[in-house]
């Protein structure tokens, strides 16, 4: 059974930082292209960052130069380092495969507000 458990969200002021983590199980993590997604209230879920099995990364224009995606294959864990956060980054953040997607986890809420 494939499972993703996201953590690390919270309330942060504009300009602040957060580090999200995602523990994956039920997949051969090291060979899966992975992504971080987010869904803001009233909006569709969107892919914000992805990392391939080989380590290459891609970012949505809205988060480029502010977010960094990384993976720890030994621990089956995906991370998202977020800095210079803006109110428009407020959303529930999820991890999942980039090219193959499984069921969604519960996500982790990120709220950027003063």
PDB file of N, CA and C in Angstrom:
ATOM      1  N   UNK A   1       0.842  -1.186   0.000  1.00  0.00           N
ATOM      2  CA  UNK A   1       0.000   0.000   0.000  1.00  0.00           C
ATOM      3  C   UNK A   1       0.882   1.243   0.000  1.00  0.00           C
ATOM      4  N   UNK A   2       0.639   2.129  -0.963  1.00  0.00           N
ATOM      5  CA  UNK A   2       1.422   3.346  -1.064  1.00  0.00           C
ATOM      6  C   UNK A   2       0.887   4.377  -0.076  1.00  0.00           C
ATOM      7  N   UNK A   3       1.796   5.019   0.636  1.00  0.00           N
ATOM      8  CA  UNK A   3       1.395   6.015   1.617  1.00  0.00           C
ATOM      9  C   UNK A   3       2.396   7.156   1.627  1.00  0.00           C
ATOM     10  N   UNK A   4       1.877   8.379   1.700  1.00  0.00           N
ATOM     11  CA  UNK A   4       2.691   9.583   1.853  1.00  0.00           C
ATOM     12  C   UNK A   4       2.231  10.308   3.105  1.00  0.00           C
ATOM     13  N   UNK A   5       3.178  10.658   3.974  1.00  0.00           N
ATOM     14  CA  UNK A   5       2.866  11.387   5.191  1.00  0.00           C
ATOM     15  C   UNK A   5       3.672  12.677   5.202  1.00  0.00           C
ATOM     16  N   UNK A   6       2.949  13.790   5.049  1.00  0.00           N
ATOM     17  CA  UNK A   6       3.587  15.103   5.003  1.00  0.00           C
ATOM     18  C   UNK A   6       3.614  15.736   6.393  1.00  0.00           C
ATOM     19  N   UNK A   7       4.642  16.529   6.650  1.00  0.00           N
ATOM     20  CA  UNK A   7       4.773  17.221   7.936  1.00  0.00           C
ATOM     21  C   UNK A   7       5.604  18.480   7.754  1.00  0.00           C
ATOM     22  N   UNK A   8       5.593  19.324   8.796  1.00  0.00           N
ATOM     23  CA  UNK A   8       6.453  20.494   8.804  1.00  0.00           C
ATOM     24  C   UNK A   8       5.767  21.814   8.524  1.00  0.00           C
ATOM     25  N   UNK A   9       4.483  21.780   8.214  1.00  0.00           N
ATOM     26  CA  UNK A   9       3.775  23.019   7.949  1.00  0.00           C
ATOM     27  C   UNK A   9       3.535  23.820   9.212  1.00  0.00           C
ATOM     28  N   UNK A  10       2.958  25.010   9.042  1.00  0.00           N
ATOM     29  CA  UNK A  10       2.655  25.849  10.183  1.00  0.00           C
ATOM     30  C   UNK A  10       2.330  27.257   9.751  1.00  0.00           C
ATOM     31  N   UNK A  11       2.263  28.135  10.759  1.00  0.00           N
ATOM     32  CA  UNK A  11       2.004  29.555  10.530  1.00  0.00           C
ATOM     33  C   UNK A  11       3.331  30.300  10.548  1.00  0.00           C
ATOM     34  N   UNK A  12       3.570  31.086   9.526  1.00  0.00           N
ATOM     35  CA  UNK A  12       4.832  31.815   9.428  1.00  0.00           C
ATOM     36  C   UNK A  12       4.552  33.210   8.878  1.00  0.00           C
ATOM     37  N   UNK A  13       5.353  34.171   9.283  1.00  0.00           N
ATOM     38  CA  UNK A  13       5.191  35.538   8.795  1.00  0.00           C
ATOM     39  C   UNK A  13       5.776  35.665   7.379  1.00  0.00           C
ATOM     40  N   UNK A  14       5.283  36.617   6.624  1.00  0.00           N
ATOM     41  CA  UNK A  14       5.882  36.861   5.300  1.00  0.00           C
ATOM     42  C   UNK A  14       7.393  37.072   5.414  1.00  0.00           C
ATOM     43  N   UNK A  15       8.122  36.465   4.496  1.00  0.00           N
ATOM     44  CA  UNK A  15       9.576  36.523   4.530  1.00  0.00           C
ATOM     45  C   UNK A  15      10.218  35.398   5.314  1.00  0.00           C
ATOM     46  N   UNK A  16       9.414  34.619   5.997  1.00  0.00           N
ATOM     47  CA  UNK A  16       9.931  33.529   6.812  1.00  0.00           C
ATOM     48  C   UNK A  16      10.222  32.270   6.014  1.00  0.00           C
ATOM     49  N   UNK A  17      10.618  31.233   6.754  1.00  0.00           N
ATOM     50  CA  UNK A  17      11.018  29.967   6.127  1.00  0.00           C
ATOM     51  C   UNK A  17      10.340  28.793   6.829  1.00  0.00           C
ATOM     52  N   UNK A  18      10.179  27.732   6.074  1.00  0.00           N
ATOM     53  CA  UNK A  18       9.698  26.455   6.597  1.00  0.00           C
ATOM     54  C   UNK A  18      10.347  25.329   5.807  1.00  0.00           C
ATOM     55  N   UNK A  19      10.467  24.171   6.459  1.00  0.00           N
ATOM     56  CA  UNK A  19      10.969  22.985   5.773  1.00  0.00           C
ATOM     57  C   UNK A  19       9.932  21.879   5.912  1.00  0.00           C
ATOM     58  N   UNK A  20       9.430  21.441   4.783  1.00  0.00           N
ATOM     59  CA  UNK A  20       8.452  20.368   4.761  1.00  0.00           C
ATOM     60  C   UNK A  20       9.147  19.030   4.520  1.00  0.00           C
ATOM     61  N   UNK A  21       8.546  17.983   5.080  1.00  0.00           N
ATOM     62  CA  UNK A  21       9.063  16.633   4.868  1.00  0.00           C
ATOM     63  C   UNK A  21       7.919  15.721   4.444  1.00  0.00           C
ATOM     64  N   UNK A  22       8.273  14.689   3.692  1.00  0.00           N
ATOM     65  CA  UNK A  22       7.288  13.697   3.247  1.00  0.00           C
ATOM     66  C   UNK A  22       7.920  12.322   3.375  1.00  0.00           C
ATOM     67  N   UNK A  23       7.312  11.492   4.191  1.00  0.00           N
ATOM     68  CA  UNK A  23       7.764  10.107   4.337  1.00  0.00           C
ATOM     69  C   UNK A  23       6.949   9.229   3.403  1.00  0.00           C
ATOM     70  N   UNK A  24       7.636   8.522   2.522  1.00  0.00           N
ATOM     71  CA  UNK A  24       6.971   7.680   1.531  1.00  0.00           C
ATOM     72  C   UNK A  24       7.162   6.203   1.878  1.00  0.00           C
ATOM     73  N   UNK A  25       6.139   5.414   1.639  1.00  0.00           N
ATOM     74  CA  UNK A  25       6.236   3.969   1.834  1.00  0.00           C
ATOM     75  C   UNK A  25       5.404   3.273   0.756  1.00  0.00           C
ATOM     76  N   UNK A  26       5.762   2.010   0.500  1.00  0.00           N
ATOM     77  CA  UNK A  26       5.010   1.225  -0.486  1.00  0.00           C
ATOM     78  C   UNK A  26       5.472   1.407  -1.916  1.00  0.00           C
ATOM     79  N   UNK A  27       6.506   2.203  -2.135  1.00  0.00           N
ATOM     80  CA  UNK A  27       7.071   2.399  -3.469  1.00  0.00           C
ATOM     81  C   UNK A  27       8.588   2.227  -3.393  1.00  0.00           C
ATOM     82  N   UNK A  28       9.195   1.961  -4.536  1.00  0.00           N
ATOM     83  CA  UNK A  28      10.658   1.913  -4.598  1.00  0.00           C
ATOM     84  C   UNK A  28      11.103   3.361  -4.786  1.00  0.00           C
ATOM     85  N   UNK A  29      11.208   4.052  -3.688  1.00  0.00           N
ATOM     86  CA  UNK A  29      11.344   5.505  -3.688  1.00  0.00           C
ATOM     87  C   UNK A  29      12.481   5.986  -4.584  1.00  0.00           C
ATOM     88  N   UNK A  30      13.606   5.300  -4.550  1.00  0.00           N
ATOM     89  CA  UNK A  30      14.797   5.820  -5.222  1.00  0.00           C
ATOM     90  C   UNK A  30      14.627   5.900  -6.737  1.00  0.00           C
ATOM     91  N   UNK A  31      13.659   5.184  -7.318  1.00  0.00           N
ATOM     92  CA  UNK A  31      13.507   5.205  -8.773  1.00  0.00           C
ATOM     93  C   UNK A  31      12.291   6.020  -9.216  1.00  0.00           C
ATOM     94  N   UNK A  32      11.629   6.658  -8.259  1.00  0.00           N
ATOM     95  CA  UNK A  32      10.402   7.401  -8.574  1.00  0.00           C
ATOM     96  C   UNK A  32      10.695   8.894  -8.692  1.00  0.00           C
ATOM     97  N   UNK A  33      10.219   9.492  -9.778  1.00  0.00           N
ATOM     98  CA  UNK A  33      10.267  10.954  -9.886  1.00  0.00           C
ATOM     99  C   UNK A  33       9.198  11.519  -8.945  1.00  0.00           C
ATOM    100  N   UNK A  34       9.586  12.418  -8.059  1.00  0.00           N
ATOM    101  CA  UNK A  34       8.693  12.898  -7.008  1.00  0.00           C
ATOM    102  C   UNK A  34       8.385  14.383  -7.165  1.00  0.00           C
ATOM    103  N   UNK A  35       7.279  14.796  -6.581  1.00  0.00           N
ATOM    104  CA  UNK A  35       6.906  16.199  -6.655  1.00  0.00           C
ATOM    105  C   UNK A  35       6.225  16.688  -5.389  1.00  0.00           C
ATOM    106  N   UNK A  36       6.310  17.977  -5.180  1.00  0.00           N
ATOM    107  CA  UNK A  36       5.529  18.673  -4.151  1.00  0.00           C
ATOM    108  C   UNK A  36       4.423  19.443  -4.873  1.00  0.00           C
ATOM    109  N   UNK A  37       3.238  19.294  -4.348  1.00  0.00           N
ATOM    110  CA  UNK A  37       2.064  19.954  -4.891  1.00  0.00           C
ATOM    111  C   UNK A  37       1.453  20.833  -3.798  1.00  0.00           C
ATOM    112  N   UNK A  38       0.625  21.783  -4.206  1.00  0.00           N
ATOM    113  CA  UNK A  38      -0.107  22.573  -3.221  1.00  0.00           C
ATOM    114  C   UNK A  38      -1.494  22.897  -3.755  1.00  0.00           C
ATOM    115  N   UNK A  39      -2.396  23.080  -2.816  1.00  0.00           N
ATOM    116  CA  UNK A  39      -3.757  23.463  -3.165  1.00  0.00           C
ATOM    117  C   UNK A  39      -4.221  24.568  -2.234  1.00  0.00           C
ATOM    118  N   UNK A  40      -4.453  25.725  -2.808  1.00  0.00           N
ATOM    119  CA  UNK A  40      -4.964  26.860  -2.052  1.00  0.00           C
ATOM    120  C   UNK A  40      -6.491  26.822  -2.075  1.00  0.00           C
ATOM    121  N   UNK A  41      -7.123  27.463  -1.098  1.00  0.00           N
ATOM    122  CA  UNK A  41      -8.592  27.467  -1.062  1.00  0.00           C
ATOM    123  C   UNK A  41      -9.189  27.974  -2.371  1.00  0.00           C
ATOM    124  N   UNK A  42     -10.125  27.215  -2.929  1.00  0.00           N
ATOM    125  CA  UNK A  42     -10.798  27.629  -4.147  1.00  0.00           C
ATOM    126  C   UNK A  42     -10.007  27.455  -5.418  1.00  0.00           C
ATOM    127  N   UNK A  43      -8.820  26.848  -5.303  1.00  0.00           N
ATOM    128  CA  UNK A  43      -7.972  26.674  -6.490  1.00  0.00           C
ATOM    129  C   UNK A  43      -7.662  25.201  -6.713  1.00  0.00           C
ATOM    130  N   UNK A  44      -7.225  24.895  -7.921  1.00  0.00           N
ATOM    131  CA  UNK A  44      -6.835  23.525  -8.233  1.00  0.00           C
ATOM    132  C   UNK A  44      -5.462  23.208  -7.657  1.00  0.00           C
ATOM    133  N   UNK A  45      -5.237  21.945  -7.410  1.00  0.00           N
ATOM    134  CA  UNK A  45      -3.933  21.511  -6.954  1.00  0.00           C
ATOM    135  C   UNK A  45      -2.911  21.732  -8.070  1.00  0.00           C
ATOM    136  N   UNK A  46      -1.735  22.225  -7.692  1.00  0.00           N
ATOM    137  CA  UNK A  46      -0.701  22.506  -8.678  1.00  0.00           C
ATOM    138  C   UNK A  46       0.631  21.920  -8.237  1.00  0.00           C
ATOM    139  N   UNK A  47       1.428  21.548  -9.226  1.00  0.00           N
ATOM    140  CA  UNK A  47       2.778  21.057  -8.969  1.00  0.00           C
ATOM    141  C   UNK A  47       3.699  22.257  -8.814  1.00  0.00           C
ATOM    142  N   UNK A  48       4.428  22.326  -7.706  1.00  0.00           N
ATOM    143  CA  UNK A  48       5.314  23.471  -7.483  1.00  0.00           C
ATOM    144  C   UNK A  48       6.783  23.115  -7.620  1.00  0.00           C
ATOM    145  N   UNK A  49       7.138  21.850  -7.380  1.00  0.00           N
ATOM    146  CA  UNK A  49       8.542  21.454  -7.491  1.00  0.00           C
ATOM    147  C   UNK A  49       8.612  19.956  -7.741  1.00  0.00           C
ATOM    148  N   UNK A  50       9.594  19.542  -8.517  1.00  0.00           N
ATOM    149  CA  UNK A  50       9.764  18.119  -8.780  1.00  0.00           C
ATOM    150  C   UNK A  50      11.238  17.768  -8.793  1.00  0.00           C
ATOM    151  N   UNK A  51      11.508  16.518  -8.485  1.00  0.00           N
ATOM    152  CA  UNK A  51      12.880  16.015  -8.501  1.00  0.00           C
ATOM    153  C   UNK A  51      12.854  14.615  -9.083  1.00  0.00           C
ATOM    154  N   UNK A  52      13.700  14.407 -10.090  1.00  0.00           N
ATOM    155  CA  UNK A  52      13.734  13.108 -10.738  1.00  0.00           C
ATOM    156  C   UNK A  52      14.602  12.137  -9.939  1.00  0.00           C
ATOM    157  N   UNK A  53      14.506  10.870 -10.298  1.00  0.00           N
ATOM    158  CA  UNK A  53      15.291   9.863  -9.599  1.00  0.00           C
ATOM    159  C   UNK A  53      16.785  10.178  -9.687  1.00  0.00           C
ATOM    160  N   UNK A  54      17.198  10.770 -10.782  1.00  0.00           N
ATOM    161  CA  UNK A  54      18.607  11.104 -10.971  1.00  0.00           C
ATOM    162  C   UNK A  54      19.032  12.370 -10.270  1.00  0.00           C
ATOM    163  N   UNK A  55      18.047  13.112  -9.713  1.00  0.00           N
ATOM    164  CA  UNK A  55      18.376  14.300  -8.928  1.00  0.00           C
ATOM    165  C   UNK A  55      18.092  15.633  -9.593  1.00  0.00           C
ATOM    166  N   UNK A  56      17.757  15.651 -10.874  1.00  0.00           N
ATOM    167  CA  UNK A  56      17.466  16.931 -11.519  1.00  0.00           C
ATOM    168  C   UNK A  56      16.149  17.479 -10.999  1.00  0.00           C
ATOM    169  N   UNK A  57      16.073  18.800 -10.922  1.00  0.00           N
ATOM    170  CA  UNK A  57      14.917  19.454 -10.316  1.00  0.00           C
ATOM    171  C   UNK A  57      14.262  20.451 -11.268  1.00  0.00           C
ATOM    172  N   UNK A  58      12.996  20.710 -11.019  1.00  0.00           N
ATOM    173  CA  UNK A  58      12.241  21.721 -11.746  1.00  0.00           C
ATOM    174  C   UNK A  58      11.319  22.439 -10.785  1.00  0.00           C
ATOM    175  N   UNK A  59      11.064  23.710 -11.071  1.00  0.00           N
ATOM    176  CA  UNK A  59      10.229  24.514 -10.181  1.00  0.00           C
ATOM    177  C   UNK A  59       9.220  25.325 -11.005  1.00  0.00           C
ATOM    178  N   UNK A  60       8.057  25.532 -10.407  1.00  0.00           N
ATOM    179  CA  UNK A  60       7.108  26.471 -10.986  1.00  0.00           C
ATOM    180  C   UNK A  60       7.703  27.868 -10.888  1.00  0.00           C
ATOM    181  N   UNK A  61       7.356  28.712 -11.839  1.00  0.00           N
ATOM    182  CA  UNK A  61       7.902  30.069 -11.848  1.00  0.00           C
ATOM    183  C   UNK A  61       7.591  30.812 -10.547  1.00  0.00           C
ATOM    184  N   UNK A  62       6.452  30.513  -9.946  1.00  0.00           N
ATOM    185  CA  UNK A  62       6.016  31.233  -8.752  1.00  0.00           C
ATOM    186  C   UNK A  62       6.884  30.955  -7.536  1.00  0.00           C
ATOM    187  N   UNK A  63       7.653  29.857  -7.550  1.00  0.00           N
ATOM    188  CA  UNK A  63       8.461  29.509  -6.384  1.00  0.00           C
ATOM    189  C   UNK A  63       9.951  29.433  -6.709  1.00  0.00           C
ATOM    190  N   UNK A  64      10.290  29.615  -7.963  1.00  0.00           N
ATOM    191  CA  UNK A  64      11.690  29.503  -8.376  1.00  0.00           C
ATOM    192  C   UNK A  64      12.554  30.480  -7.582  1.00  0.00           C
ATOM    193  N   UNK A  65      13.711  30.030  -7.181  1.00  0.00           N
ATOM    194  CA  UNK A  65      14.682  30.810  -6.415  1.00  0.00           C
ATOM    195  C   UNK A  65      14.273  31.021  -4.962  1.00  0.00           C
ATOM    196  N   UNK A  66      13.129  30.493  -4.546  1.00  0.00           N
ATOM    197  CA  UNK A  66      12.700  30.587  -3.141  1.00  0.00           C
ATOM    198  C   UNK A  66      12.555  29.211  -2.497  1.00  0.00           C
ATOM    199  N   UNK A  67      12.180  28.222  -3.279  1.00  0.00           N
ATOM    200  CA  UNK A  67      11.969  26.871  -2.759  1.00  0.00           C
ATOM    201  C   UNK A  67      13.071  25.953  -3.288  1.00  0.00           C
ATOM    202  N   UNK A  68      13.440  24.956  -2.471  1.00  0.00           N
ATOM    203  CA  UNK A  68      14.412  23.949  -2.883  1.00  0.00           C
ATOM    204  C   UNK A  68      13.885  22.567  -2.526  1.00  0.00           C
ATOM    205  N   UNK A  69      13.770  21.726  -3.524  1.00  0.00           N
ATOM    206  CA  UNK A  69      13.323  20.342  -3.299  1.00  0.00           C
ATOM    207  C   UNK A  69      14.545  19.439  -3.196  1.00  0.00           C
ATOM    208  N   UNK A  70      14.464  18.450  -2.302  1.00  0.00           N
ATOM    209  CA  UNK A  70      15.555  17.495  -2.165  1.00  0.00           C
ATOM    210  C   UNK A  70      14.986  16.156  -1.738  1.00  0.00           C
ATOM    211  N   UNK A  71      15.791  15.136  -1.852  1.00  0.00           N
ATOM    212  CA  UNK A  71      15.334  13.794  -1.486  1.00  0.00           C
ATOM    213  C   UNK A  71      16.444  13.053  -0.757  1.00  0.00           C
ATOM    214  N   UNK A  72      16.039  12.189   0.164  1.00  0.00           N
ATOM    215  CA  UNK A  72      16.957  11.311   0.888  1.00  0.00           C
ATOM    216  C   UNK A  72      16.504   9.885   0.594  1.00  0.00           C
ATOM    217  N   UNK A  73      17.147   9.267  -0.386  1.00  0.00           N
ATOM    218  CA  UNK A  73      16.715   7.931  -0.809  1.00  0.00           C
ATOM    219  C   UNK A  73      16.938   6.879   0.275  1.00  0.00           C
ATOM    220  N   UNK A  74      17.909   7.098   1.133  1.00  0.00           N
ATOM    221  CA  UNK A  74      18.174   6.133   2.205  1.00  0.00           C
ATOM    222  C   UNK A  74      17.035   6.111   3.217  1.00  0.00           C
ATOM    223  N   UNK A  75      16.332   7.232   3.339  1.00  0.00           N
ATOM    224  CA  UNK A  75      15.247   7.334   4.320  1.00  0.00           C
ATOM    225  C   UNK A  75      13.876   7.428   3.663  1.00  0.00           C
ATOM    226  N   UNK A  76      13.817   7.261   2.346  1.00  0.00           N
ATOM    227  CA  UNK A  76      12.533   7.353   1.624  1.00  0.00           C
ATOM    228  C   UNK A  76      11.797   8.649   1.969  1.00  0.00           C
ATOM    229  N   UNK A  77      12.541   9.739   1.983  1.00  0.00           N
ATOM    230  CA  UNK A  77      11.984  11.023   2.421  1.00  0.00           C
ATOM    231  C   UNK A  77      12.242  12.111   1.390  1.00  0.00           C
ATOM    232  N   UNK A  78      11.208  12.924   1.193  1.00  0.00           N
ATOM    233  CA  UNK A  78      11.262  14.073   0.301  1.00  0.00           C
ATOM    234  C   UNK A  78      11.166  15.341   1.150  1.00  0.00           C
ATOM    235  N   UNK A  79      11.917  16.366   0.777  1.00  0.00           N
ATOM    236  CA  UNK A  79      11.892  17.620   1.524  1.00  0.00           C
ATOM    237  C   UNK A  79      11.584  18.794   0.603  1.00  0.00           C
ATOM    238  N   UNK A  80      11.062  19.849   1.204  1.00  0.00           N
ATOM    239  CA  UNK A  80      10.879  21.107   0.486  1.00  0.00           C
ATOM    240  C   UNK A  80      11.287  22.235   1.426  1.00  0.00           C
ATOM    241  N   UNK A  81      12.403  22.871   1.138  1.00  0.00           N
ATOM    242  CA  UNK A  81      12.854  24.032   1.899  1.00  0.00           C
ATOM    243  C   UNK A  81      12.250  25.262   1.257  1.00  0.00           C
ATOM    244  N   UNK A  82      11.464  26.002   2.042  1.00  0.00           N
ATOM    245  CA  UNK A  82      10.775  27.185   1.538  1.00  0.00           C
ATOM    246  C   UNK A  82      11.302  28.412   2.260  1.00  0.00           C
ATOM    247  N   UNK A  83      11.688  29.415   1.506  1.00  0.00           N
ATOM    248  CA  UNK A  83      12.171  30.655   2.102  1.00  0.00           C
ATOM    249  C   UNK A  83      11.490  31.835   1.408  1.00  0.00           C
ATOM    250  N   UNK A  84      11.674  33.006   1.992  1.00  0.00           N
ATOM    251  CA  UNK A  84      11.047  34.230   1.465  1.00  0.00           C
ATOM    252  C   UNK A  84       9.560  33.999   1.181  1.00  0.00           C
ATOM    253  N   UNK A  85       8.900  33.395   2.147  1.00  0.00           N
ATOM    254  CA  UNK A  85       7.499  33.016   1.947  1.00  0.00           C
ATOM    255  C   UNK A  85       6.605  34.232   1.789  1.00  0.00           C
ATOM    256  N   UNK A  86       5.584  34.059   0.965  1.00  0.00           N
ATOM    257  CA  UNK A  86       4.627  35.121   0.657  1.00  0.00           C
ATOM    258  C   UNK A  86       3.219  34.658   1.037  1.00  0.00           C
ATOM    259  N   UNK A  87       2.313  35.584   1.283  1.00  0.00           N
ATOM    260  CA  UNK A  87       0.933  35.172   1.599  1.00  0.00           C
ATOM    261  C   UNK A  87       0.326  34.266   0.529  1.00  0.00           C
ATOM    262  N   UNK A  88       0.707  34.457  -0.711  1.00  0.00           N
ATOM    263  CA  UNK A  88       0.156  33.616  -1.788  1.00  0.00           C
ATOM    264  C   UNK A  88       0.698  32.186  -1.784  1.00  0.00           C
ATOM    265  N   UNK A  89       1.666  31.912  -0.919  1.00  0.00           N
ATOM    266  CA  UNK A  89       2.139  30.530  -0.743  1.00  0.00           C
ATOM    267  C   UNK A  89       1.239  29.745   0.205  1.00  0.00           C
ATOM    268  N   UNK A  90       0.284  30.416   0.832  1.00  0.00           N
ATOM    269  CA  UNK A  90      -0.634  29.746   1.742  1.00  0.00           C
ATOM    270  C   UNK A  90      -1.428  28.669   1.003  1.00  0.00           C
ATOM    271  N   UNK A  91      -1.336  27.438   1.505  1.00  0.00           N
ATOM    272  CA  UNK A  91      -1.986  26.304   0.848  1.00  0.00           C
ATOM    273  C   UNK A  91      -1.744  25.057   1.686  1.00  0.00           C
ATOM    274  N   UNK A  92      -2.425  23.982   1.313  1.00  0.00           N
ATOM    275  CA  UNK A  92      -2.084  22.664   1.835  1.00  0.00           C
ATOM    276  C   UNK A  92      -1.089  22.042   0.857  1.00  0.00           C
ATOM    277  N   UNK A  93       0.030  21.573   1.393  1.00  0.00           N
ATOM    278  CA  UNK A  93       1.096  21.018   0.577  1.00  0.00           C
ATOM    279  C   UNK A  93       1.088  19.489   0.660  1.00  0.00           C
ATOM    280  N   UNK A  94       1.240  18.857  -0.492  1.00  0.00           N
ATOM    281  CA  UNK A  94       1.228  17.406  -0.616  1.00  0.00           C
ATOM    282  C   UNK A  94       2.445  16.935  -1.404  1.00  0.00           C
ATOM    283  N   UNK A  95       2.845  15.700  -1.161  1.00  0.00           N
ATOM    284  CA  UNK A  95       3.847  15.085  -2.026  1.00  0.00           C
ATOM    285  C   UNK A  95       3.192  13.907  -2.743  1.00  0.00           C
ATOM    286  N   UNK A  96       3.747  13.555  -3.888  1.00  0.00           N
ATOM    287  CA  UNK A  96       3.266  12.434  -4.670  1.00  0.00           C
ATOM    288  C   UNK A  96       4.259  12.237  -5.802  1.00  0.00           C
ATOM    289  N   UNK A  97       4.061  11.198  -6.570  1.00  0.00           N
ATOM    290  CA  UNK A  97       4.881  11.014  -7.738  1.00  0.00           C
ATOM    291  C   UNK A  97       4.661  12.144  -8.733  1.00  0.00           C
ATOM    292  N   UNK A  98       5.665  12.399  -9.567  1.00  0.00           N
ATOM    293  CA  UNK A  98       5.505  13.445 -10.575  1.00  0.00           C
ATOM    294  C   UNK A  98       4.837  12.889 -11.827  1.00  0.00           C
ATOM    295  N   UNK A  99       5.334  11.781 -12.343  1.00  0.00           N
ATOM    296  CA  UNK A  99       4.801  11.221 -13.580  1.00  0.00           C
ATOM    297  C   UNK A  99       3.762  10.132 -13.314  1.00  0.00           C
ATOM    298  N   UNK A 100       3.887   9.427 -12.224  1.00  0.00           N
ATOM    299  CA  UNK A 100       2.897   8.451 -11.779  1.00  0.00           C
ATOM    300  C   UNK A 100       2.403   8.912 -10.420  1.00  0.00           C
ATOM    301  N   UNK A 101       1.092   9.050 -10.280  1.00  0.00           N
ATOM    302  CA  UNK A 101       0.570   9.518  -8.999  1.00  0.00           C
ATOM    303  C   UNK A 101      -0.281   8.449  -8.342  1.00  0.00           C
ATOM    304  N   UNK A 102      -0.171   8.390  -7.023  1.00  0.00           N
ATOM    305  CA  UNK A 102      -0.937   7.453  -6.214  1.00  0.00           C
ATOM    306  C   UNK A 102      -1.947   8.248  -5.373  1.00  0.00           C
ATOM    307  N   UNK A 103      -2.524   7.594  -4.380  1.00  0.00           N
ATOM    308  CA  UNK A 103      -3.461   8.288  -3.520  1.00  0.00           C
ATOM    309  C   UNK A 103      -2.784   9.402  -2.751  1.00  0.00           C
ATOM    310  N   UNK A 104      -3.531  10.442  -2.426  1.00  0.00           N
ATOM    311  CA  UNK A 104      -2.983  11.600  -1.734  1.00  0.00           C
ATOM    312  C   UNK A 104      -2.969  11.395  -0.229  1.00  0.00           C
ATOM    313  N   UNK A 105      -1.935  11.929   0.412  1.00  0.00           N
ATOM    314  CA  UNK A 105      -1.876  11.945   1.860  1.00  0.00           C
ATOM    315  C   UNK A 105      -2.754  13.044   2.416  1.00  0.00           C
ATOM    316  N   UNK A 106      -2.599  13.303   3.704  1.00  0.00           N
ATOM    317  CA  UNK A 106      -3.438  14.320   4.345  1.00  0.00           C
ATOM    318  C   UNK A 106      -2.916  15.728   4.100  1.00  0.00           C
ATOM    319  N   UNK A 107      -1.685  15.830   3.645  1.00  0.00           N
ATOM    320  CA  UNK A 107      -1.089  17.131   3.393  1.00  0.00           C
ATOM    321  C   UNK A 107      -0.671  17.832   4.677  1.00  0.00           C
ATOM    322  N   UNK A 108       0.013  18.963   4.508  1.00  0.00           N
ATOM    323  CA  UNK A 108       0.409  19.774   5.647  1.00  0.00           C
ATOM    324  C   UNK A 108       0.089  21.229   5.316  1.00  0.00           C
ATOM    325  N   UNK A 109      -0.562  21.901   6.254  1.00  0.00           N
ATOM    326  CA  UNK A 109      -1.036  23.262   6.022  1.00  0.00           C
ATOM    327  C   UNK A 109       0.101  24.261   6.218  1.00  0.00           C
ATOM    328  N   UNK A 110       0.286  25.123   5.237  1.00  0.00           N
ATOM    329  CA  UNK A 110       1.218  26.241   5.342  1.00  0.00           C
ATOM    330  C   UNK A 110       0.404  27.525   5.253  1.00  0.00           C
ATOM    331  N   UNK A 111       0.538  28.368   6.282  1.00  0.00           N
ATOM    332  CA  UNK A 111      -0.167  29.646   6.302  1.00  0.00           C
ATOM    333  C   UNK A 111       0.860  30.755   6.471  1.00  0.00           C
ATOM    334  N   UNK A 112       0.876  31.673   5.521  1.00  0.00           N
ATOM    335  CA  UNK A 112       1.804  32.803   5.559  1.00  0.00           C
ATOM    336  C   UNK A 112       0.991  34.064   5.812  1.00  0.00           C
ATOM    337  N   UNK A 113       1.162  34.600   7.003  1.00  0.00           N
ATOM    338  CA  UNK A 113       0.349  35.740   7.388  1.00  0.00           C
ATOM    339  C   UNK A 113       1.026  36.504   8.514  1.00  0.00           C
ATOM    340  N   UNK A 114       0.826  37.814   8.530  1.00  0.00           N
ATOM    341  CA  UNK A 114       1.348  38.626   9.626  1.00  0.00           C
ATOM    342  C   UNK A 114       0.287  38.791  10.707  1.00  0.00           C
TER     343      UNK A 114
END
